[in-house]
């Protein structure tokens, strides 16, 4: 721990540190003793733990940034009540995952992190991202920042091979170069379908990765990433025999603007059922 000041505390009723950080939407965190966590975002750092009253305590030099990062202006009590009223299944899922908050993350970091995440496991994803930051990120008082696009674009494919990216080495190099000539703020003028089509033009981004970036990097609630756990939910409780794109479309139509949060609740709930 780095003896940082307490920036704020927040009720733990709808903010579970572990559930939020370990639900697959972020990779730059470290688990500490006693339920505490360290979180890195861009060039910023925070430490999270529970205080004696059971509330979440956030220690950081960037209080406003991490208040926004953890989406603490949003009323998740209302969100949970709305989703719980949809069906008995959704009530189970929402009750299980109600401590999850959809983070407001840096879009550049999300694009590269989720390219690395494809067909990968959490530990290996974190190792690759850690090496990427160590080699290309600028030094901060808290460690290395996530690299700038320019630093990534100027690194050859062999660099990404050397840090363990595997077949994703070419994707990281080519997408970094593509982003040099693309203004990410343009996504703010696109609807989700248009934004998805644009993301799919970048190397290493397929439909699932695109939907993850839309949800976790752009806060698009009308998307629904499909993975193994979601397929299990779909085939057991909803419909049968559809391709991933059809499953995503089905849930988007079913849940509307709440699809992304419903996905997180269903994903987290089904994973705990194994």
XYZ file of N, CA and C in Angstrom:
822
model
N 0.846 -1.191 0.000
C 0.000 0.000 0.000
C 0.888 1.251 0.000
N 0.405 2.326 -0.597
C 1.256 3.491 -0.828
C 0.921 4.675 0.078
N 0.149 4.435 1.169
C -0.157 5.491 2.139
C -0.791 6.711 1.483
N -1.753 6.453 0.621
C -2.455 7.522 -0.080
C -3.579 8.082 0.783
N -4.028 9.313 0.497
C -5.144 9.884 1.257
C -6.468 9.214 0.880
N -7.399 9.183 1.834
C -8.743 8.691 1.538
C -9.461 9.760 0.717
N -9.797 9.418 -0.523
C -10.473 10.387 -1.398
C -11.971 10.398 -1.142
N -12.545 9.214 -0.902
C -13.981 9.118 -0.611
C -14.311 7.721 -0.106
N -15.467 7.621 0.520
C -16.039 6.324 0.881
C -17.402 6.209 0.207
N -17.855 4.969 0.057
C -19.114 4.745 -0.660
C -19.767 3.490 -0.098
N -21.086 3.499 -0.019
C -21.822 2.343 0.487
C -21.519 1.093 -0.326
N -21.329 -0.013 0.375
C -20.999 -1.272 -0.292
C -22.239 -2.026 -0.776
N -23.445 -1.507 -0.520
C -24.648 -2.243 -0.907
C -24.675 -2.514 -2.403
N -24.315 -1.512 -3.205
C -24.293 -1.682 -4.653
C -22.893 -1.384 -5.217
N -21.889 -1.725 -4.443
C -20.499 -1.562 -4.893
C -19.634 -2.607 -4.191
N -19.488 -3.753 -4.841
C -18.630 -4.809 -4.330
C -17.300 -4.735 -5.083
N -16.215 -4.559 -4.358
C -14.920 -4.342 -5.002
C -14.536 -5.546 -5.859
N -14.557 -6.737 -5.267
C -14.146 -7.940 -6.002
C -15.037 -8.186 -7.198
N -16.348 -8.107 -7.005
C -17.266 -8.400 -8.099
C -17.084 -7.426 -9.256
N -16.835 -6.165 -8.949
C -16.653 -5.164 -9.992
C -15.356 -5.379 -10.765
N -14.282 -5.684 -10.048
C -12.975 -5.790 -10.700
C -12.721 -7.161 -11.321
N -13.390 -8.197 -10.824
C -13.100 -9.546 -11.309
C -14.218 -10.121 -12.180
N -15.041 -9.258 -12.755
C -16.136 -9.745 -13.600
C -15.773 -9.714 -15.078
N -14.505 -9.435 -15.398
C -14.052 -9.533 -16.780
C -14.034 -8.246 -17.565
N -14.316 -7.114 -16.909
C -14.348 -5.858 -17.671
C -13.050 -5.068 -17.572
N -12.153 -5.467 -16.690
C -10.911 -4.721 -16.487
C -9.817 -5.721 -16.099
N -8.574 -5.371 -16.431
C -7.466 -6.306 -16.180
C -6.331 -5.693 -15.360
N -6.282 -4.382 -15.263
C -5.163 -3.747 -14.547
C -5.526 -3.520 -13.079
N -5.579 -4.615 -12.352
C -5.819 -4.560 -10.915
C -4.963 -5.619 -10.242
N -4.757 -5.446 -8.940
C -4.022 -6.417 -8.135
C -4.811 -6.704 -6.870
N -4.949 -7.960 -6.543
C -5.628 -8.346 -5.305
C -4.637 -8.277 -4.151
N -5.051 -7.630 -3.071
C -4.207 -7.506 -1.887
C -4.824 -8.291 -0.722
N -4.163 -8.306 0.401
C -4.667 -9.024 1.576
C -5.915 -8.343 2.124
N -6.754 -9.137 2.753
C -7.916 -8.594 3.461
C -8.998 -8.020 2.582
N -9.095 -8.471 1.335
C -10.141 -7.982 0.440
C -9.833 -6.650 -0.207
N -8.595 -6.175 -0.074
C -8.200 -4.905 -0.690
C -7.704 -5.141 -2.115
N -7.789 -4.094 -2.911
C -7.348 -4.156 -4.314
C -6.622 -2.875 -4.680
N -5.697 -2.994 -5.628
C -5.077 -1.833 -6.266
C -5.552 -1.796 -7.710
N -5.825 -0.598 -8.217
C -6.346 -0.432 -9.567
C -5.514 0.608 -10.302
N -5.173 0.291 -11.545
C -4.441 1.204 -12.412
C -5.324 1.554 -13.608
N -5.334 2.827 -13.983
C -6.067 3.263 -15.166
C -5.306 4.410 -15.805
N -4.965 4.251 -17.083
C -4.107 5.233 -17.757
C -2.822 5.413 -16.943
N -2.603 6.638 -16.411
C -1.432 6.889 -15.572
C -1.828 7.097 -14.113
N -3.013 6.616 -13.748
C -3.567 6.884 -12.423
C -3.703 5.581 -11.612
N -3.827 5.764 -10.285
C -3.764 4.617 -9.380
C -4.691 4.863 -8.197
N -5.328 3.787 -7.731
C -6.171 3.870 -6.536
C -6.073 2.571 -5.761
N -6.315 2.659 -4.452
C -6.390 1.485 -3.591
C -7.785 1.431 -2.990
N -8.387 0.249 -3.017
C -9.744 0.066 -2.518
C -9.746 -0.983 -1.415
N -10.528 -0.704 -0.371
C -10.686 -1.653 0.722
C -11.997 -1.341 1.433
N -12.347 -2.178 2.398
C -13.537 -1.928 3.212
C -13.108 -1.362 4.558
N -13.794 -0.309 5.007
C -13.447 0.271 6.304
C -14.206 -0.430 7.430
N -14.050 0.059 8.630
C -14.643 -0.592 9.797
C -16.168 -0.601 9.741
N -16.751 0.324 9.004
C -18.210 0.381 8.864
C -18.728 -0.497 7.726
N -17.816 -1.158 7.012
C -18.221 -2.018 5.909
C -18.402 -1.295 4.593
N -18.060 -0.007 4.551
C -18.181 0.751 3.318
C -16.887 0.667 2.500
N -17.003 0.963 1.220
C -15.832 0.960 0.343
C -15.052 2.250 0.565
N -13.765 2.098 0.810
C -12.880 3.232 1.017
C -11.898 3.296 -0.146
N -11.826 4.435 -0.801
C -10.954 4.602 -1.967
C -9.858 5.603 -1.625
N -8.627 5.126 -1.698
C -7.455 5.968 -1.444
C -6.773 6.272 -2.775
N -6.640 7.527 -3.088
C -6.047 7.923 -4.367
C -5.753 9.413 -4.364
N -4.850 9.815 -5.242
C -4.621 11.247 -5.487
C -5.557 11.784 -6.565
N -6.418 10.928 -7.094
C -7.283 11.297 -8.229
C -8.749 10.992 -7.889
N -9.243 11.655 -6.861
C -10.587 11.362 -6.376
C -11.678 11.543 -7.413
N -11.680 12.662 -8.128
C -12.722 12.909 -9.127
C -12.652 11.876 -10.252
N -11.437 11.537 -10.655
C -11.275 10.564 -11.742
C -11.866 9.218 -11.346
N -11.543 8.742 -10.156
C -12.010 7.412 -9.771
C -13.465 7.412 -9.319
N -13.988 8.537 -8.890
C -15.434 8.625 -8.638
C -16.182 8.371 -9.953
N -15.708 9.014 -11.011
C -16.302 8.804 -12.333
C -15.999 7.398 -12.849
N -14.777 6.934 -12.659
C -14.345 5.617 -13.125
C -15.261 4.517 -12.594
N -15.642 4.600 -11.325
C -16.512 3.594 -10.722
C -18.000 3.928 -10.872
N -18.313 4.934 -11.664
C -19.698 5.272 -12.017
C -20.541 5.555 -10.771
N -19.987 6.301 -9.838
C -20.628 6.454 -8.538
C -21.742 7.493 -8.517
N -21.939 8.224 -9.603
C -23.098 9.112 -9.682
C -24.371 8.358 -10.071
N -24.212 7.148 -10.605
C -25.370 6.372 -11.069
C -26.033 5.648 -9.909
N -27.363 5.566 -9.961
C -28.152 4.896 -8.917
C -28.357 3.429 -9.308
N -27.483 2.559 -8.826
C -27.598 1.150 -9.170
C -28.726 0.459 -8.410
N -29.206 1.073 -7.341
C -30.379 0.534 -6.668
C -31.575 0.524 -7.605
N -31.759 1.602 -8.351
C -32.845 1.671 -9.328
C -32.629 0.684 -10.462
N -31.377 0.558 -10.909
C -31.075 -0.375 -11.989
C -31.392 -1.807 -11.564
N -30.965 -2.177 -10.370
C -31.201 -3.532 -9.876
C -32.694 -3.794 -9.730
N -33.435 -2.816 -9.210
C -34.890 -2.993 -9.040
C -35.573 -3.189 -10.392
N -35.170 -2.419 -11.380
C -35.760 -2.534 -12.709
C -35.477 -3.899 -13.329
N -34.229 -4.337 -13.250
C -33.853 -5.620 -13.848
C -34.465 -6.781 -13.075
N -34.530 -6.671 -11.758
C -35.119 -7.735 -10.934
C -36.582 -7.963 -11.262
N -37.267 -6.896 -11.691
C -38.690 -7.000 -11.996
C -38.966 -7.664 -13.337
N -37.923 -7.931 -14.131
C -38.120 -8.501 -15.468
C -38.583 -9.951 -15.423
N -38.035 -10.734 -14.508
C -38.362 -12.158 -14.421
C -37.711 -12.727 -13.171
N -38.166 -13.893 -12.701
C -37.502 -14.534 -11.549
C -36.024 -14.825 -11.813
N -35.688 -15.218 -13.044
C -34.295 -15.484 -13.369
C -33.458 -14.219 -13.252
N -33.962 -13.117 -13.788
C -33.204 -11.882 -13.725
C -33.104 -11.359 -12.292
N -34.094 -11.662 -11.471
C -33.987 -11.284 -10.054
C -32.846 -12.047 -9.392
N -32.737 -13.350 -9.689
C -31.625 -14.125 -9.145
C -30.287 -13.550 -9.585
N -30.184 -13.262 -10.877
C -28.928 -12.763 -11.425
C -28.587 -11.388 -10.853
N -29.578 -10.499 -10.763
C -29.336 -9.151 -10.247
C -28.988 -9.184 -8.766
N -29.660 -10.044 -8.002
C -29.337 -10.170 -6.575
C -27.903 -10.651 -6.389
N -27.472 -11.554 -7.264
C -26.117 -12.096 -7.184
C -25.069 -11.059 -7.563
N -25.341 -10.296 -8.615
C -24.335 -9.390 -9.157
C -24.545 -7.927 -8.848
N -25.420 -7.611 -7.890
C -25.794 -6.213 -7.683
C -24.628 -5.323 -7.250
N -23.527 -5.920 -6.832
C -22.368 -5.125 -6.453
C -21.492 -4.729 -7.615
N -21.814 -5.224 -8.833
C -21.028 -4.899 -10.023
C -21.400 -3.512 -10.539
N -20.401 -2.716 -10.812
C -20.612 -1.431 -11.459
C -19.884 -1.456 -12.796
N -20.517 -0.927 -13.836
C -19.878 -0.839 -15.152
C -18.935 0.358 -15.129
N -17.660 0.097 -15.325
C -16.639 1.128 -15.166
C -16.586 2.086 -16.353
N -16.161 3.309 -16.080
C -15.898 4.300 -17.124
C -14.394 4.261 -17.419
N -14.015 3.434 -18.378
C -12.605 3.197 -18.650
C -12.120 3.956 -19.886
N -10.802 4.078 -19.984
C -10.187 4.735 -21.122
C -10.354 3.870 -22.364
N -10.838 4.460 -23.448
C -11.164 3.698 -24.651
C -9.916 3.101 -25.301
N -8.843 3.852 -25.386
C -7.608 3.319 -25.978
C -7.141 2.081 -25.217
N -7.135 2.174 -23.911
C -6.710 1.051 -23.074
C -7.618 -0.152 -23.279
N -8.910 0.096 -23.430
C -9.853 -1.008 -23.621
C -9.652 -1.701 -24.968
N -9.400 -0.927 -26.006
C -9.216 -1.523 -27.337
C -8.061 -2.514 -27.316
N -6.924 -2.101 -26.798
C -5.762 -2.989 -26.796
C -5.905 -4.117 -25.776
N -6.502 -3.822 -24.643
C -6.677 -4.861 -23.623
C -7.570 -5.982 -24.119
N -8.617 -5.628 -24.854
C -9.534 -6.674 -25.306
C -9.041 -7.383 -26.562
N -8.175 -6.761 -27.334
C -7.485 -7.516 -28.383
C -6.621 -8.595 -27.725
N -5.926 -8.232 -26.666
C -5.102 -9.195 -25.934
C -5.959 -10.272 -25.273
N -7.184 -9.933 -24.893
C -8.040 -10.873 -24.152
C -8.596 -12.011 -25.004
N -8.592 -11.857 -26.321
C -9.229 -12.856 -27.191
C -8.574 -14.227 -27.017
N -9.393 -15.243 -26.742
C -8.909 -16.618 -26.570
C -7.773 -16.692 -25.551
N -7.958 -16.023 -24.433
C -6.905 -15.910 -23.440
C -7.515 -16.043 -22.048
N -6.676 -16.231 -21.024
C -7.172 -16.288 -19.654
C -6.700 -15.057 -18.887
N -7.372 -14.784 -17.763
C -7.147 -13.538 -17.030
C -5.681 -13.372 -16.631
N -5.080 -14.411 -16.064
C -3.699 -14.296 -15.594
C -2.751 -13.937 -16.743
N -2.923 -14.605 -17.868
C -2.024 -14.342 -18.998
C -2.291 -12.961 -19.596
N -3.554 -12.561 -19.665
C -3.889 -11.211 -20.142
C -3.169 -10.169 -19.284
N -3.250 -10.337 -17.968
C -2.627 -9.375 -17.060
C -1.108 -9.350 -17.220
N -0.505 -10.504 -17.431
C 0.945 -10.554 -17.619
C 1.365 -9.811 -18.887
N 0.625 -10.033 -19.975
C 0.965 -9.374 -21.245
C 0.792 -7.860 -21.120
N -0.326 -7.437 -20.534
C -0.559 -5.999 -20.365
C 0.501 -5.402 -19.443
N 0.882 -6.130 -18.398
C 1.921 -5.648 -17.493
C 3.242 -5.444 -18.207
N 3.621 -6.399 -19.070
C 4.867 -6.255 -19.826
C 4.777 -5.089 -20.820
N 3.597 -4.923 -21.422
C 3.383 -3.818 -22.354
C 3.599 -2.479 -21.665
N 3.018 -2.327 -20.480
C 3.169 -1.080 -19.729
C 4.616 -0.892 -19.269
N 5.237 -1.963 -18.772
C 6.613 -1.867 -18.280
C 7.574 -1.414 -19.384
N 7.352 -1.880 -20.601
C 8.271 -1.591 -21.704
C 7.995 -0.251 -22.385
N 6.700 0.109 -22.507
C 6.353 1.280 -23.323
C 5.694 2.421 -22.544
N 5.201 2.142 -21.355
C 4.508 3.185 -20.598
C 5.475 4.132 -19.902
N 5.040 5.355 -19.724
C 5.913 6.319 -19.042
C 5.866 6.066 -17.535
N 6.937 6.441 -16.869
C 7.050 6.240 -15.430
C 6.127 7.203 -14.680
N 5.431 6.691 -13.652
C 4.614 7.518 -12.772
C 4.994 7.159 -11.332
N 4.509 7.914 -10.349
C 4.801 7.555 -8.954
C 4.201 6.204 -8.548
N 3.311 5.659 -9.379
C 2.593 4.438 -9.019
C 2.984 3.251 -9.896
N 3.975 3.418 -10.746
C 4.329 2.381 -11.706
C 4.265 2.949 -13.116
N 4.186 2.091 -14.082
C 4.155 2.523 -15.481
C 2.727 2.749 -15.959
N 2.546 3.812 -16.728
C 1.242 4.120 -17.310
C 0.959 3.185 -18.484
N -0.304 3.149 -18.903
C -0.619 2.431 -20.135
C 0.000 3.210 -21.295
N 0.607 2.527 -22.278
C 1.351 3.241 -23.324
C 0.465 4.115 -24.205
N 1.069 5.153 -24.737
C 0.416 5.982 -25.748
C 0.351 5.218 -27.062
N -0.625 5.551 -27.884
C -0.779 4.897 -29.187
C 0.494 5.056 -30.011
N 1.109 6.225 -29.950
C 2.320 6.478 -30.741
C 3.435 5.501 -30.371
N 3.606 5.247 -29.078
C 4.650 4.310 -28.642
C 4.364 2.900 -29.126
N 3.087 2.545 -29.122
C 2.723 1.200 -29.596
C 2.890 1.086 -31.107
N 2.509 2.128 -31.834
C 2.633 2.097 -33.297
C 4.090 2.031 -33.736
N 4.965 2.663 -32.968
C 6.385 2.683 -33.322
C 7.126 1.410 -32.922
N 6.426 0.505 -32.251
C 7.045 -0.757 -31.836
C 6.770 -1.816 -32.903
N 7.791 -2.560 -33.320
C 7.602 -3.547 -34.382
C 6.814 -4.765 -33.895
N 6.367 -5.541 -34.832
C 5.634 -6.762 -34.504
C 6.443 -7.638 -33.553
N 7.754 -7.680 -33.763
C 8.625 -8.530 -32.936
C 8.576 -8.148 -31.458
N 8.338 -6.877 -31.180
C 8.208 -6.449 -29.780
C 7.018 -7.157 -29.126
N 5.896 -7.189 -29.824
C 4.694 -7.799 -29.267
C 4.838 -9.319 -29.146
N 5.590 -9.897 -30.068
C 5.906 -11.318 -29.951
C 6.707 -11.567 -28.679
N 7.669 -10.707 -28.421
C 8.573 -10.878 -27.280
C 7.865 -10.735 -25.938
N 6.787 -9.953 -25.872
C 6.081 -9.803 -24.589
C 5.001 -10.869 -24.403
N 4.944 -11.829 -25.335
C 4.053 -12.966 -25.158
C 2.679 -12.821 -25.751
N 2.500 -11.880 -26.700
C 1.169 -11.651 -27.266
C 0.723 -12.762 -28.204
N 1.643 -13.623 -28.619
C 1.276 -14.713 -29.512
C 0.801 -14.197 -30.858
N -0.231 -14.856 -31.411
C -0.722 -14.458 -32.731
C -1.313 -13.048 -32.738
N -1.536 -12.478 -31.551
C -2.093 -11.124 -31.463
C -1.035 -10.056 -31.726
N 0.238 -10.472 -31.867
C 1.320 -9.500 -32.056
C 1.065 -8.586 -33.250
N 0.681 -9.183 -34.365
C 0.416 -8.400 -35.576
C -0.810 -7.507 -35.390
N -1.820 -8.021 -34.697
C -3.032 -7.236 -34.477
C -2.729 -5.972 -33.667
N -1.931 -6.110 -32.609
C -1.602 -4.955 -31.775
C -0.821 -3.913 -32.567
N 0.151 -4.375 -33.339
C 0.956 -3.464 -34.142
C 0.108 -2.755 -35.198
N -0.712 -3.497 -35.925
C -1.488 -2.910 -37.022
C -2.597 -1.998 -36.504
N -3.239 -2.384 -35.423
C -4.301 -1.537 -34.887
C -3.723 -0.256 -34.295
N -2.569 -0.330 -33.653
C -1.917 0.881 -33.147
C -1.635 1.852 -34.284
N -1.156 1.347 -35.406
C -0.891 2.217 -36.550
C -2.179 2.768 -37.158
N -3.232 1.951 -37.159
C -4.516 2.436 -37.681
C -5.075 3.556 -36.804
N -4.871 3.441 -35.481
C -5.422 4.440 -34.571
C -4.661 5.760 -34.624
N -3.445 5.742 -35.176
C -2.726 7.007 -35.358
C -3.496 7.970 -36.251
N -4.262 7.419 -37.158
C -4.999 8.237 -38.131
C -6.513 8.185 -37.911
N -6.901 7.790 -36.691
C -8.328 7.724 -36.394
C -8.599 8.469 -35.093
N -9.553 9.370 -35.128
C -9.928 10.155 -33.949
C -10.980 9.382 -33.163
N -10.604 8.866 -31.985
C -11.525 8.053 -31.198
C -12.770 8.827 -30.762
N -12.682 10.141 -30.715
C -13.865 10.919 -30.337
C -14.979 10.790 -31.374
N -14.630 10.318 -32.577
C -15.651 10.121 -33.615
C -16.689 9.098 -33.183
N -16.317 8.183 -32.286
C -17.283 7.189 -31.820
C -18.459 7.842 -31.100
N -18.214 9.010 -30.541
C -19.290 9.705 -29.842
C -20.406 10.161 -30.759
N -20.137 10.227 -32.065
C -21.146 10.640 -33.040
C -21.847 9.446 -33.696
N -21.444 8.236 -33.322
C -21.992 7.031 -33.944
C -22.966 6.325 -33.017
N -23.998 5.698 -33.595
C -24.804 4.789 -32.792
C -24.014 3.493 -32.613
N -24.539 2.589 -31.805
C -23.771 1.390 -31.460
C -23.510 0.496 -32.664
N -24.470 0.375 -33.569
C -24.260 -0.459 -34.753
C -23.142 0.097 -35.630
N -23.152 1.412 -35.826
C -22.112 2.050 -36.631
C -20.751 1.917 -35.943
N -20.726 2.134 -34.625
C -19.482 2.017 -33.877
C -18.936 0.595 -33.938
N -19.819 -0.390 -33.878
C -19.380 -1.793 -33.972
C -18.747 -2.061 -35.334
N -19.396 -1.583 -36.389
C -18.842 -1.794 -37.731
C -17.462 -1.161 -37.856
N -17.294 0.017 -37.263
C -15.979 0.662 -37.311
C -14.941 -0.146 -36.535
N -15.294 -0.605 -35.351
C -14.362 -1.402 -34.560
C -13.935 -2.660 -35.300
N -14.853 -3.270 -36.024
C -14.547 -4.507 -36.743
C -13.567 -4.300 -37.890
N -13.310 -3.050 -38.260
C -12.313 -2.794 -39.306
C -10.891 -2.849 -38.751
N -10.740 -2.821 -37.434
C -9.418 -2.876 -36.821
C -8.998 -4.329 -36.623
N -7.729 -4.614 -36.864
C -7.219 -5.968 -36.771
C -7.326 -6.500 -35.343
N -7.767 -7.750 -35.234
C -7.857 -8.392 -33.927
C -9.158 -8.163 -33.202
N -10.077 -7.418 -33.828
C -11.365 -7.147 -33.194
C -12.464 -7.884 -33.950
N -12.995 -8.923 -33.314
C -14.146 -9.644 -33.828
C -15.398 -9.204 -33.102
N -16.534 -9.857 -33.366
C -17.807 -9.413 -32.782
C -17.829 -9.365 -31.259
N -17.319 -10.413 -30.587
C -17.349 -10.401 -29.120
C -16.453 -9.304 -28.560
N -15.235 -9.193 -29.083
C -14.316 -8.155 -28.615
C -14.899 -6.769 -28.883
N -15.518 -6.586 -30.038
C -16.150 -5.297 -30.345
C -17.226 -4.956 -29.330
N -18.058 -5.929 -28.982
C -19.122 -5.669 -28.010
C -18.548 -5.384 -26.626
N -17.465 -6.056 -26.252
C -16.811 -5.761 -24.974
C -16.276 -4.334 -24.953
N -15.668 -3.913 -26.049
C -15.147 -2.546 -26.126
C -16.285 -1.531 -26.070
N -17.375 -1.828 -26.767
C -18.533 -0.934 -26.732
C -19.087 -0.800 -25.317
N -19.169 -1.924 -24.603
C -19.750 -1.907 -23.262
C -18.785 -1.323 -22.240
N -17.533 -1.769 -22.252
C -16.602 -1.401 -21.195
C -15.744 -0.184 -21.528
N -15.663 0.177 -22.812
C -14.875 1.336 -23.196
C -15.698 2.532 -23.622
N -16.960 2.268 -24.014
C -17.819 3.371 -24.474
C -19.125 3.462 -23.695
N -19.329 2.546 -22.739
C -20.534 2.552 -21.915
C -21.798 2.476 -22.766
N -21.776 1.627 -23.795
C -22.968 1.423 -24.612
C -23.798 0.318 -23.961
N -24.908 0.685 -23.353
C -25.727 -0.288 -22.642
C -26.541 -1.186 -23.540
N -26.613 -0.862 -24.837
C -27.464 -1.621 -25.756
C -26.684 -2.696 -26.509
N -25.633 -3.235 -25.902
C -24.870 -4.331 -26.505
C -24.828 -5.494 -25.526
N -24.492 -6.693 -26.054
C -24.543 -7.885 -25.220
C -23.457 -8.867 -25.675
N -22.241 -8.782 -25.112
C -21.180 -9.720 -25.504
C -21.575 -11.160 -25.193
N -21.232 -12.067 -26.099
C -21.589 -13.476 -25.948
C -20.328 -14.305 -25.772
N -20.264 -15.034 -24.649
C -19.161 -15.954 -24.406
C -19.725 -17.304 -23.979
N -18.871 -18.196 -23.520
C -19.302 -19.546 -23.148
C -20.367 -19.536 -22.069
N -20.192 -18.680 -21.058
C -21.149 -18.642 -19.950
C -22.506 -18.124 -20.408
N -22.502 -17.122 -21.265
C -23.765 -16.583 -21.780
C -24.461 -17.618 -22.657
N -23.705 -18.382 -23.431
C -24.315 -19.445 -24.236
C -25.010 -20.470 -23.351
N -24.407 -20.792 -22.215
C -25.028 -21.741 -21.289
C -26.354 -21.202 -20.775
N -26.365 -19.921 -20.404
C -27.607 -19.291 -19.936
C -28.658 -19.317 -21.026
N -28.253 -18.946 -22.224
C -29.182 -18.865 -23.352
C -29.825 -20.215 -23.643
N -29.012 -21.252 -23.756
C -29.542 -22.556 -24.130
C -30.337 -23.213 -22.997
N -30.038 -22.846 -21.757
C -30.764 -23.450 -20.641
C -32.064 -22.731 -20.331
N -32.092 -21.407 -20.491
C -33.227 -20.636 -20.002
C -34.001 -19.870 -21.078
N -33.432 -19.728 -22.273
C -34.088 -18.891 -23.263
C -34.410 -19.682 -24.529
N -33.582 -19.604 -25.550
C -33.881 -20.235 -26.827
C -32.873 -21.344 -27.122
N -32.912 -21.862 -28.334
C -32.016 -22.946 -28.715
C -31.458 -22.715 -30.122
N -30.188 -23.132 -30.316
C -29.653 -23.344 -31.648
C -29.366 -22.133 -32.502
N -28.922 -21.028 -31.912
C -28.601 -19.856 -32.709
C -27.111 -19.552 -32.659
N -26.614 -18.888 -33.695
C -25.232 -18.432 -33.731
C -25.035 -17.307 -32.723
N -23.757 -17.011 -32.401
C -23.465 -15.980 -31.405
C -24.110 -14.650 -31.747
N -24.069 -14.243 -33.020
C -24.627 -12.946 -33.412
C -26.135 -12.903 -33.158
N -26.806 -14.028 -33.386
C -28.243 -14.091 -33.151
C -28.556 -14.068 -31.658
N -27.695 -14.708 -30.855
C -27.888 -14.693 -29.404
C -27.755 -13.269 -28.885
N -26.724 -12.560 -29.333
C -26.528 -11.177 -28.917
C -27.718 -10.313 -29.317
N -28.174 -10.477 -30.547
C -29.322 -9.700 -31.024
C -30.570 -10.012 -30.213
N -30.754 -11.294 -29.888
C -31.917 -11.706 -29.087
C -31.932 -10.980 -27.742
N -30.792 -10.983 -27.040
C -30.743 -10.368 -25.725
C -30.834 -8.845 -25.811
N -30.261 -8.258 -26.853
C -30.375 -6.804 -27.024
C -31.833 -6.394 -27.218
N -32.560 -7.171 -27.991
C -33.986 -6.893 -28.193
C -34.782 -7.117 -26.914
N -34.384 -8.144 -26.146
C -35.093 -8.472 -24.912
C -34.881 -7.421 -23.833
N -33.627 -6.958 -23.679
C -33.286 -6.094 -22.552
C -33.118 -4.624 -22.916
N -33.028 -4.300 -24.200
C -32.924 -2.910 -24.620
C -31.697 -2.211 -24.069
N -31.896 -1.009 -23.531
C -30.782 -0.189 -23.058
C -30.092 -0.777 -21.824
N -30.734 -1.765 -21.191
C -30.151 -2.411 -20.017
C -29.400 -3.690 -20.375
N -29.231 -3.975 -21.664
C -28.646 -5.242 -22.094
C -27.251 -5.454 -21.515
N -26.417 -4.436 -21.554
C -25.046 -4.592 -21.079
C -24.966 -4.959 -19.611
N -25.751 -4.291 -18.770
C -25.739 -4.599 -17.345
C -26.365 -5.971 -17.094
N -27.427 -6.296 -17.823
C -28.018 -7.633 -17.707
C -27.001 -8.704 -18.072
N -26.185 -8.432 -19.084
C -25.158 -9.390 -19.482
C -24.191 -9.644 -18.329
N -23.786 -8.580 -17.658
C -22.855 -8.750 -16.549
C -23.481 -9.548 -15.411
N -24.740 -9.286 -15.106
C -25.403 -10.042 -14.036
C -25.543 -11.514 -14.404
N -25.979 -11.790 -15.637
C -26.146 -13.181 -16.064
C -24.812 -13.905 -16.142
N -23.805 -13.243 -16.675
C -22.469 -13.822 -16.779
C -21.942 -14.179 -15.396
N -22.032 -13.250 -14.482
C -21.465 -13.459 -13.143
C -22.252 -14.533 -12.386
N -23.568 -14.480 -12.477
C -24.421 -15.459 -11.806
C -24.170 -16.875 -12.342
N -24.122 -17.020 -13.671
C -23.951 -18.371 -14.235
C -22.572 -18.922 -13.925
N -21.569 -18.075 -13.904
C -20.212 -18.533 -13.604
C -20.115 -19.083 -12.186
N -20.905 -18.524 -11.264
C -20.890 -18.996 -9.882
C -21.685 -20.291 -9.705
N -22.452 -20.677 -10.729
C -23.260 -21.899 -10.629
C -22.482 -23.154 -10.946
N -21.275 -23.019 -11.516
C -20.522 -24.192 -11.957
C -20.152 -25.125 -10.804
